[in-house]
Amino acid sequence: MHGRPRKSATPVDENASALKAAKIRSLQSQFLENHHNHIYTKEALEINAKLIECNPEFMTAWNYRKLAFEHNISSQSESEKADSDHIKSIVDEELRVVENALRKNFKSYGAWHHRKWVLSKGNSSTERELRLLNLFQKQDTRNFHAWNYRRFIAGLKNISDEKELQFTTDMINDNFSNYSAWHNRSVLLSHLLEKKVEGYFPKEIFLKEEYEFVRNAVFTDPDDQSGWFYHLWLLDQTVKVDMPNLVSSWPPHGSEITKTTFPVILLFNEPVEGVNLHTVSVQVENDITKNTTWSPLSANKFKCGQAWLTHLTIPPGEFNSSKIFQVKISSEYPQGIISLNGVPCSRNWSFAFGVSVCHDVQPEGHSLRISMGEENFSTIDVNSNMMNFLKSNFDLATDYEQPTSSKWKSELIASEIDQYRELLSWAECKIGKLTLARLLMANDAMITDTAVAPNMTHVEEVLQLYSELMELDPTHYQCYKDEYSLVFLKQVTSSKESLMKYCCQYKESMSLNITGNVCLRFNSLSLSRMGSFERLLWVQSLDLSHNQLHSIEGLEALQLLSCLNLSHNKLVSFMALDPLRFMKSLRVLNISYNEIGAHTVDTRRYLCSSPLSHTLDYDKRFEEFATSDEKVVNFWDAYSVFSGLDIMQLDITGNAAVDERFVLFLVKLFPGLKWLDGEELH
Amino acid sequence: MAETESYPPIDPTNFDLIVVGTGLPESIIAAAASTAGKSVLHLDPNPHYGSHYSSLTLHDLTSFLNSQSPNPRINPHQSTTEASDHATAALDLITRPLYSDVEISSYDDSVSEHSRKFNLDLAGPRVLFCADLAVDLLLKSTANQYVEFKNIDSSYVCDGNGNLMNVPDSKSAVFKDKTLKYSEKNQLNSFFKLVQGHLEAVKSVGTGVDEGKVISEEDLERPFVMFLDKMKLPPKIKSIILYAIAMVDYDQDAGESCKDVLRTRDGIDRLALYHASVGRFPNALGALIYPIYGQGELPQAFCRRAAVKGCLYVLRMPVISVLLNKDSGNYKGVKLVSGQEITSDKLVMDPSFTITSSPSEALQDVSKVFDAGKVSGKLARGICITKSSLKPELPDTSSCLVIYPPRSLYPDQATSIRVLQLGSSLAVCPSGMFVFYISAVCDDALEGKKSLHAAMDSLFSVHTSGTTDSSLTDQIESTEVKPALLWSALYVQDLIEGFMGPVVMTPTPDGNLNYNDLLRATSKLFQQLYPDDELFPEIQNTDSSDKLEDDSEVDIES
């Protein structure tokens, strides 16, 4: 139950609990004896039932009951088999034991599970179940076990979703501060929508009413989060593009590149699988290339990713030609590309570019240290051809048709915006602000006509809302900061004029074949997250120093990146650098002055592949490392990030994890390393 | 007289306490004194329990009202009684009329045919709040085992335009309400939260938690209406809070001329009581409950409690005089209509008694009690019977409360008018009929009757027996269907407060919707009577405190 203070135990209580413990111990030893000897007699079951009544959390006892149940059902005599009452009595006994256990503790996982298990065996009536549920849901309306069980019973008894939806309405009317009820509502509406039940399909039919329903909750008590959480679901239902879609690619359509080997990047709006020879065609001079292999830029076991990569070498055989090769990449069978939810792409797309052959300049002989200091840059002359470079990259990179939003969606969002503006006019509340910020962004995204620049009408207001939230609700500061960063980046990357302000030109002395001509400098902007990658696929040199980044998730899409400055950020572990694994072009990396190794407990570590993880292939090379120095096993996380990279220049000082031994490990790991922390290696 | 002979003799003839009248305050005192081990004789001149708090059949109600109103009538014991003993003086008691301007109208014979199927409250409209003192006292005294309750299905308040709107009295009611604007929902619930925050902060004072949420002492002493203004609540919300939740009588916006200004401190207490009532018992859907078979069940429940503890009951036994010690003027006992004299240490009487003549100097002390029981105010009450509900479109609503805040019915309406509709499921009327109780505090009968009539005009239509104006009736009916009035009784009741002297006078039913003020007064009287005894001490049982919280303790039929 909620909101009940805990009382400290009195001596009387303690005495009682000691007695209870003694009782449980004795029952437990008898039970384990029976369990061990596979004794499933009535007496043995009674001992077990008593034990469960004392301690409903004892999983072994429940498992024993399952074994006994199966044993007794299958070993019954012929005469008993004919007697359906016999089976019924066994089932009823199980249900009775569960019910007693639930009366003792209605949040017992084992008991609820056992009940489901018994009922799913059939052989029993489910009449009692709804009555039992009503009892438990009255006792604690927010008991998620009961809600969970309710869904199970509704499925078993074929209770209509509409009827269950009405039940959630009643529960919410009783007390709208009930996550479980709102959640079940979203589940039921999704079912109804999926089954295209009349009155619930298409979704605009119910969305409007649901917005009004939940508005009553949010406006009555803007500090209550349960309704707001449902509002988030509604908003997601409203703005969600129902299918995966290509949002950006590289090389740009209509561009001309002068490299013989180059990456091709497909960036989707959500992780997809199925990008391969059959679904995507690559044509060079109208000949379909048969040997392209696409790989996702992520290491999860589902073989899917938001960004997909292949490398092309043009021309395939003949050299010394000055011809420009036309390359066309198009969707061959978009339905084969499917999202994690199993929704296929349905839109065709294609882009074409020219490749003029020139021999790649070998990077040899460049031993100069590349610095990203202020003195190495000059601002871009608006009239220079740099502007043209940016223009060609920028305008074309995102020229894909996006699904146009329906009118009802924009109307719905616009009316919600008006409502939340009104709410904020009476009350300063964080949920109102956050919701308004999200609505405004959704609104802008909806009325974006992708042929021109994205709609940024409300971006200043949204940024203002997030800054206010950071002050209003310091507990969730980081969350608002991340949102702020993403919105800010969206704004900056929305037009080439605004992006131009963050682009710098390298002075001539630099190694342009490594850094490219232009460096994108998002330094000292107090960013905590990086985003808007779909507009940055062309970037070769990126300065993110002096920010508050704690993650670089998504950065792997920038396959051209060769120069990356992440110094003076808040990266706490090598795990946070995981996207670097995919950035094979990376030559210059600065991760100095972060917090790597400074926090002994790394809460993100579990998210990452470990040497034991099945997502990481067995690596013989690491074994070699490990045997040469037993301490090196401690660097497996750094190894898993860096092992495939060919870094020439690395700055890593100013991190707690860096010591002499680690430096030696790095030198060994990067044979091509020329500069380490500003010192030239020999 | 043959009747006199039928009065049974009472044995023993000496008690610790004699209680005359079986109204709620008297019954509680009798039960509490019996529980504390006193020997108690409980008498009532009427053939039924409850005195002015009883629920009666239609005919009994009519005759009781008439018997207690100032008709020129002869006191049967007019001749001055003599005490049997020369050291004793006798002060003759007569009934003082508590009711005036009784006006009974019947528009349909079917009502009086069913007379016995009615249980009409003399002191209606009245309900219990789930968390109020009456419920606590029932639980504490265990008298709750003799009463069953049902909840009042809904409550309505009349807005400025004469429309009845639901009272959004809790967070979930605000959420569900269909008439409030979103801004109003926010304002109302924010105010509920502010009060709740204050109460929690007050509770945890000293722990340093949430002390910022405490409402300032200055604000607490201000009129509640000013505090509501300070919180920028619009008139509609203010009216809901003041009249439909805090149940204030007088117009709080009248400024200086308002007779009874509610302070913020008390307003917050009333709001807290209301909110503690919502959801106290899982079976009760709202804040308010009503006893099945009528309010008269409550004094009866306490009488039964008292009887279990050894209290002796004699109904139909008028007391004709109070016996005093001639020299000291101290109270000695009473003389019954049967002629029997019974002595006791203490005497408690309901307020419908007074003395005929001024006694001699030595007896002034006792007579003061009767003088003190002066009328402190007046209350207009009405009972109406119809065949249809106010909300026929809501089949689930058989009982409801309707509040007409001051000025909502006519411009110079000075006080709130409260109406309680009860259906046959509460066993107060035959099935298919509805009973309405109406009350308004007033200065005089004229004003009070005006309030009652205004509410009745707004609620009911009257079918006159003649057919002359049937076209007019039809016209009214076609525009809005109002329940047709079948029977009504209007009367004005005197309000008399309790008084503690050599003998104790209990208070008359007050003008409130619940019994809280009455029970506070009763409890005070009991403490003065028996300073060493507690009013129903907690039963010394380890889980008694849990029992109070136990949901099943108060029987509420759902």
Short mmCIF file of N, CA and C in Angstrom, two decimals, chain A residues 88-178:
data_model
loop_
_atom_site.label_atom_id
_atom_site.label_comp_id
_atom_site.label_asym_id
_atom_site.label_seq_id
_atom_site.Cartn_x
_atom_site.Cartn_y
_atom_site.Cartn_z
N LYS A 88 -10.42 -31.56 -10.99
CA LYS A 88 -10.92 -30.29 -10.49
C LYS A 88 -10.47 -30.05 -9.05
N SER A 89 -10.49 -31.14 -8.27
CA SER A 89 -10.13 -30.96 -6.87
C SER A 89 -8.64 -30.62 -6.74
N ILE A 90 -7.82 -31.23 -7.62
CA ILE A 90 -6.39 -30.90 -7.57
C ILE A 90 -6.19 -29.42 -7.91
N VAL A 91 -6.86 -28.98 -8.99
CA VAL A 91 -6.73 -27.58 -9.42
C VAL A 91 -7.24 -26.65 -8.34
N ASP A 92 -8.40 -26.98 -7.79
CA ASP A 92 -8.98 -26.10 -6.77
C ASP A 92 -8.07 -25.96 -5.56
N GLU A 93 -7.41 -27.07 -5.23
CA GLU A 93 -6.51 -27.03 -4.09
C GLU A 93 -5.36 -26.04 -4.37
N GLU A 94 -4.83 -26.10 -5.62
CA GLU A 94 -3.75 -25.17 -5.98
C GLU A 94 -4.23 -23.72 -5.87
N LEU A 95 -5.42 -23.49 -6.39
CA LEU A 95 -5.94 -22.12 -6.37
C LEU A 95 -6.16 -21.65 -4.94
N ARG A 96 -6.56 -22.58 -4.10
CA ARG A 96 -6.81 -22.22 -2.71
C ARG A 96 -5.50 -21.82 -2.02
N VAL A 97 -4.44 -22.64 -2.29
CA VAL A 97 -3.14 -22.34 -1.68
C VAL A 97 -2.65 -20.97 -2.14
N VAL A 98 -2.81 -20.70 -3.44
CA VAL A 98 -2.37 -19.40 -3.96
C VAL A 98 -3.15 -18.27 -3.29
N GLU A 99 -4.43 -18.48 -3.18
CA GLU A 99 -5.26 -17.42 -2.62
C GLU A 99 -4.85 -17.11 -1.18
N ASN A 100 -4.57 -18.16 -0.42
CA ASN A 100 -4.12 -17.95 0.96
C ASN A 100 -2.80 -17.19 0.98
N ALA A 101 -1.92 -17.57 0.06
CA ALA A 101 -0.63 -16.89 0.00
C ALA A 101 -0.83 -15.42 -0.34
N LEU A 102 -1.76 -15.16 -1.25
CA LEU A 102 -2.00 -13.77 -1.66
C LEU A 102 -2.63 -12.97 -0.54
N ARG A 103 -3.43 -13.60 0.24
CA ARG A 103 -4.00 -12.88 1.37
C ARG A 103 -2.91 -12.46 2.34
N LYS A 104 -1.90 -13.31 2.41
CA LYS A 104 -0.75 -13.03 3.27
C LYS A 104 0.06 -11.88 2.65
N ASN A 105 0.34 -11.98 1.37
CA ASN A 105 1.12 -10.96 0.69
C ASN A 105 0.62 -10.85 -0.72
N PHE A 106 -0.19 -9.81 -0.98
CA PHE A 106 -0.79 -9.73 -2.31
C PHE A 106 0.18 -9.22 -3.35
N LYS A 107 1.43 -9.06 -2.98
CA LYS A 107 2.43 -8.70 -3.98
C LYS A 107 3.45 -9.82 -4.16
N SER A 108 3.04 -11.04 -3.88
CA SER A 108 3.98 -12.14 -4.01
C SER A 108 4.09 -12.57 -5.47
N TYR A 109 5.28 -12.42 -6.01
CA TYR A 109 5.52 -12.79 -7.41
C TYR A 109 5.23 -14.27 -7.63
N GLY A 110 5.78 -15.11 -6.72
CA GLY A 110 5.64 -16.56 -6.86
C GLY A 110 4.18 -16.99 -6.89
N ALA A 111 3.37 -16.39 -6.02
CA ALA A 111 1.97 -16.79 -5.93
C ALA A 111 1.22 -16.43 -7.21
N TRP A 112 1.37 -15.19 -7.67
CA TRP A 112 0.67 -14.78 -8.90
C TRP A 112 1.11 -15.67 -10.06
N HIS A 113 2.40 -15.95 -10.11
CA HIS A 113 2.90 -16.75 -11.22
C HIS A 113 2.32 -18.15 -11.18
N HIS A 114 2.26 -18.71 -9.98
CA HIS A 114 1.74 -20.06 -9.84
C HIS A 114 0.28 -20.12 -10.29
N ARG A 115 -0.47 -19.11 -9.93
CA ARG A 115 -1.88 -19.07 -10.31
C ARG A 115 -2.01 -19.06 -11.84
N LYS A 116 -1.23 -18.23 -12.45
CA LYS A 116 -1.25 -18.18 -13.93
C LYS A 116 -0.89 -19.53 -14.51
N TRP A 117 0.13 -20.14 -13.93
CA TRP A 117 0.63 -21.41 -14.43
C TRP A 117 -0.46 -22.47 -14.35
N VAL A 118 -1.14 -22.51 -13.20
CA VAL A 118 -2.19 -23.52 -13.01
C VAL A 118 -3.34 -23.27 -13.99
N LEU A 119 -3.74 -22.01 -14.11
CA LEU A 119 -4.89 -21.71 -14.97
C LEU A 119 -4.56 -21.94 -16.44
N SER A 120 -3.30 -21.70 -16.81
CA SER A 120 -2.96 -21.87 -18.22
C SER A 120 -2.89 -23.35 -18.59
N LYS A 121 -2.95 -24.23 -17.59
CA LYS A 121 -3.02 -25.66 -17.87
C LYS A 121 -4.43 -26.06 -18.28
N GLY A 122 -5.35 -25.14 -18.24
CA GLY A 122 -6.75 -25.47 -18.53
C GLY A 122 -7.37 -26.15 -17.33
N ASN A 123 -8.35 -27.01 -17.58
CA ASN A 123 -8.94 -27.85 -16.53
C ASN A 123 -9.62 -27.09 -15.41
N SER A 124 -9.78 -25.81 -15.54
CA SER A 124 -10.37 -25.14 -14.38
C SER A 124 -11.25 -24.00 -14.84
N SER A 125 -12.14 -23.65 -13.99
CA SER A 125 -13.01 -22.53 -14.33
C SER A 125 -12.34 -21.24 -13.87
N THR A 126 -12.65 -20.18 -14.57
CA THR A 126 -12.02 -18.90 -14.23
C THR A 126 -13.04 -17.96 -13.61
N GLU A 127 -14.14 -18.53 -13.17
CA GLU A 127 -15.22 -17.68 -12.67
C GLU A 127 -14.81 -16.87 -11.44
N ARG A 128 -14.08 -17.56 -10.58
CA ARG A 128 -13.68 -16.90 -9.34
C ARG A 128 -12.71 -15.76 -9.57
N GLU A 129 -12.00 -15.84 -10.69
CA GLU A 129 -10.83 -14.97 -10.85
C GLU A 129 -11.17 -13.48 -10.82
N LEU A 130 -12.24 -13.11 -11.51
CA LEU A 130 -12.57 -11.69 -11.54
C LEU A 130 -12.97 -11.19 -10.16
N ARG A 131 -13.63 -12.06 -9.42
CA ARG A 131 -14.03 -11.67 -8.07
C ARG A 131 -12.81 -11.45 -7.18
N LEU A 132 -11.87 -12.37 -7.33
CA LEU A 132 -10.63 -12.26 -6.57
C LEU A 132 -9.89 -10.98 -6.95
N LEU A 133 -9.88 -10.72 -8.26
CA LEU A 133 -9.19 -9.52 -8.73
C LEU A 133 -9.83 -8.26 -8.17
N ASN A 134 -11.16 -8.22 -8.19
CA ASN A 134 -11.83 -7.04 -7.68
C ASN A 134 -11.48 -6.80 -6.23
N LEU A 135 -11.36 -7.91 -5.50
CA LEU A 135 -10.99 -7.80 -4.09
C LEU A 135 -9.60 -7.16 -3.96
N PHE A 136 -8.65 -7.68 -4.72
CA PHE A 136 -7.27 -7.18 -4.58
C PHE A 136 -7.13 -5.77 -5.16
N GLN A 137 -7.89 -5.50 -6.22
CA GLN A 137 -7.76 -4.18 -6.81
C GLN A 137 -8.48 -3.12 -6.00
N LYS A 138 -9.37 -3.56 -5.14
CA LYS A 138 -10.01 -2.62 -4.25
C LYS A 138 -9.07 -2.31 -3.08
N GLN A 139 -8.40 -3.36 -2.63
CA GLN A 139 -7.48 -3.21 -1.51
C GLN A 139 -6.35 -2.25 -1.87
N ASP A 140 -5.81 -2.40 -3.06
CA ASP A 140 -4.77 -1.50 -3.51
C ASP A 140 -4.96 -1.30 -5.00
N THR A 141 -5.50 -0.15 -5.35
CA THR A 141 -5.86 0.07 -6.75
C THR A 141 -4.64 0.12 -7.66
N ARG A 142 -3.46 0.29 -7.05
CA ARG A 142 -2.29 0.43 -7.90
C ARG A 142 -1.41 -0.82 -7.87
N ASN A 143 -1.95 -1.94 -7.41
CA ASN A 143 -1.17 -3.16 -7.34
C ASN A 143 -0.91 -3.70 -8.75
N PHE A 144 0.33 -3.54 -9.20
CA PHE A 144 0.59 -3.88 -10.60
C PHE A 144 0.52 -5.38 -10.85
N HIS A 145 0.72 -6.19 -9.81
CA HIS A 145 0.56 -7.64 -9.98
C HIS A 145 -0.87 -7.95 -10.39
N ALA A 146 -1.79 -7.31 -9.66
CA ALA A 146 -3.20 -7.56 -9.95
C ALA A 146 -3.55 -7.07 -11.35
N TRP A 147 -3.00 -5.92 -11.73
CA TRP A 147 -3.27 -5.40 -13.08
C TRP A 147 -2.73 -6.35 -14.14
N ASN A 148 -1.56 -6.84 -13.88
CA ASN A 148 -0.92 -7.76 -14.79
C ASN A 148 -1.77 -9.02 -14.94
N TYR A 149 -2.20 -9.52 -13.78
CA TYR A 149 -3.01 -10.73 -13.75
C TYR A 149 -4.35 -10.48 -14.44
N ARG A 150 -4.84 -9.27 -14.29
CA ARG A 150 -6.10 -8.90 -14.93
C ARG A 150 -6.00 -9.04 -16.45
N ARG A 151 -4.88 -8.57 -17.00
CA ARG A 151 -4.68 -8.71 -18.45
C ARG A 151 -4.67 -10.18 -18.85
N PHE A 152 -4.02 -10.99 -18.02
CA PHE A 152 -3.94 -12.42 -18.29
C PHE A 152 -5.34 -13.05 -18.31
N ILE A 153 -6.13 -12.71 -17.29
CA ILE A 153 -7.48 -13.28 -17.17
C ILE A 153 -8.38 -12.76 -18.30
N ALA A 154 -8.24 -11.48 -18.61
CA ALA A 154 -9.05 -10.91 -19.69
C ALA A 154 -8.76 -11.67 -20.98
N GLY A 155 -7.50 -12.03 -21.19
CA GLY A 155 -7.12 -12.80 -22.37
C GLY A 155 -7.71 -14.20 -22.32
N LEU A 156 -7.61 -14.80 -21.15
CA LEU A 156 -8.06 -16.18 -20.97
C LEU A 156 -9.58 -16.28 -21.13
N LYS A 157 -10.27 -15.30 -20.58
CA LYS A 157 -11.73 -15.35 -20.61
C LYS A 157 -12.32 -14.62 -21.80
N ASN A 158 -11.43 -14.11 -22.65
CA ASN A 158 -11.88 -13.38 -23.84
C ASN A 158 -12.76 -12.19 -23.51
N ILE A 159 -12.39 -11.48 -22.47
CA ILE A 159 -13.15 -10.28 -22.13
C ILE A 159 -12.77 -9.21 -23.15
N SER A 160 -13.75 -8.50 -23.63
CA SER A 160 -13.46 -7.55 -24.71
C SER A 160 -12.61 -6.40 -24.19
N ASP A 161 -11.77 -5.87 -25.09
CA ASP A 161 -10.91 -4.75 -24.72
C ASP A 161 -11.74 -3.53 -24.34
N GLU A 162 -12.89 -3.38 -24.99
CA GLU A 162 -13.74 -2.23 -24.66
C GLU A 162 -14.20 -2.29 -23.20
N LYS A 163 -14.53 -3.51 -22.77
CA LYS A 163 -15.01 -3.68 -21.41
C LYS A 163 -13.88 -3.35 -20.41
N GLU A 164 -12.71 -3.84 -20.74
CA GLU A 164 -11.57 -3.57 -19.87
C GLU A 164 -11.22 -2.08 -19.89
N LEU A 165 -11.41 -1.46 -21.04
CA LEU A 165 -11.14 -0.03 -21.14
C LEU A 165 -12.07 0.74 -20.21
N GLN A 166 -13.33 0.31 -20.18
CA GLN A 166 -14.29 0.94 -19.28
C GLN A 166 -13.86 0.76 -17.83
N PHE A 167 -13.29 -0.41 -17.54
CA PHE A 167 -12.81 -0.64 -16.17
C PHE A 167 -11.71 0.37 -15.81
N THR A 168 -10.79 0.60 -16.75
CA THR A 168 -9.74 1.58 -16.45
C THR A 168 -10.36 2.95 -16.26
N THR A 169 -11.39 3.29 -17.05
CA THR A 169 -12.06 4.59 -16.88
C THR A 169 -12.61 4.71 -15.47
N ASP A 170 -13.26 3.64 -15.02
CA ASP A 170 -13.84 3.67 -13.67
C ASP A 170 -12.76 3.85 -12.61
N MET A 171 -11.69 3.10 -12.78
CA MET A 171 -10.60 3.19 -11.79
C MET A 171 -10.00 4.60 -11.79
N ILE A 172 -9.85 5.16 -12.97
CA ILE A 172 -9.25 6.49 -13.06
C ILE A 172 -10.20 7.54 -12.49
N ASN A 173 -11.49 7.36 -12.74
CA ASN A 173 -12.47 8.27 -12.16
C ASN A 173 -12.41 8.24 -10.64
N ASP A 174 -12.13 7.06 -10.12
CA ASP A 174 -12.04 6.90 -8.68
C ASP A 174 -10.84 7.63 -8.12
N ASN A 175 -9.70 7.43 -8.77
CA ASN A 175 -8.48 8.11 -8.35
C ASN A 175 -7.55 8.11 -9.55
N PHE A 176 -7.35 9.30 -10.11
CA PHE A 176 -6.59 9.31 -11.36
C PHE A 176 -5.10 9.18 -11.14
N SER A 177 -4.69 9.17 -9.89
CA SER A 177 -3.27 9.00 -9.60
C SER A 177 -2.95 7.51 -9.60
N ASN A 178 -2.99 6.91 -10.76
CA ASN A 178 -2.88 5.46 -10.84
C ASN A 178 -2.17 5.07 -12.15
#
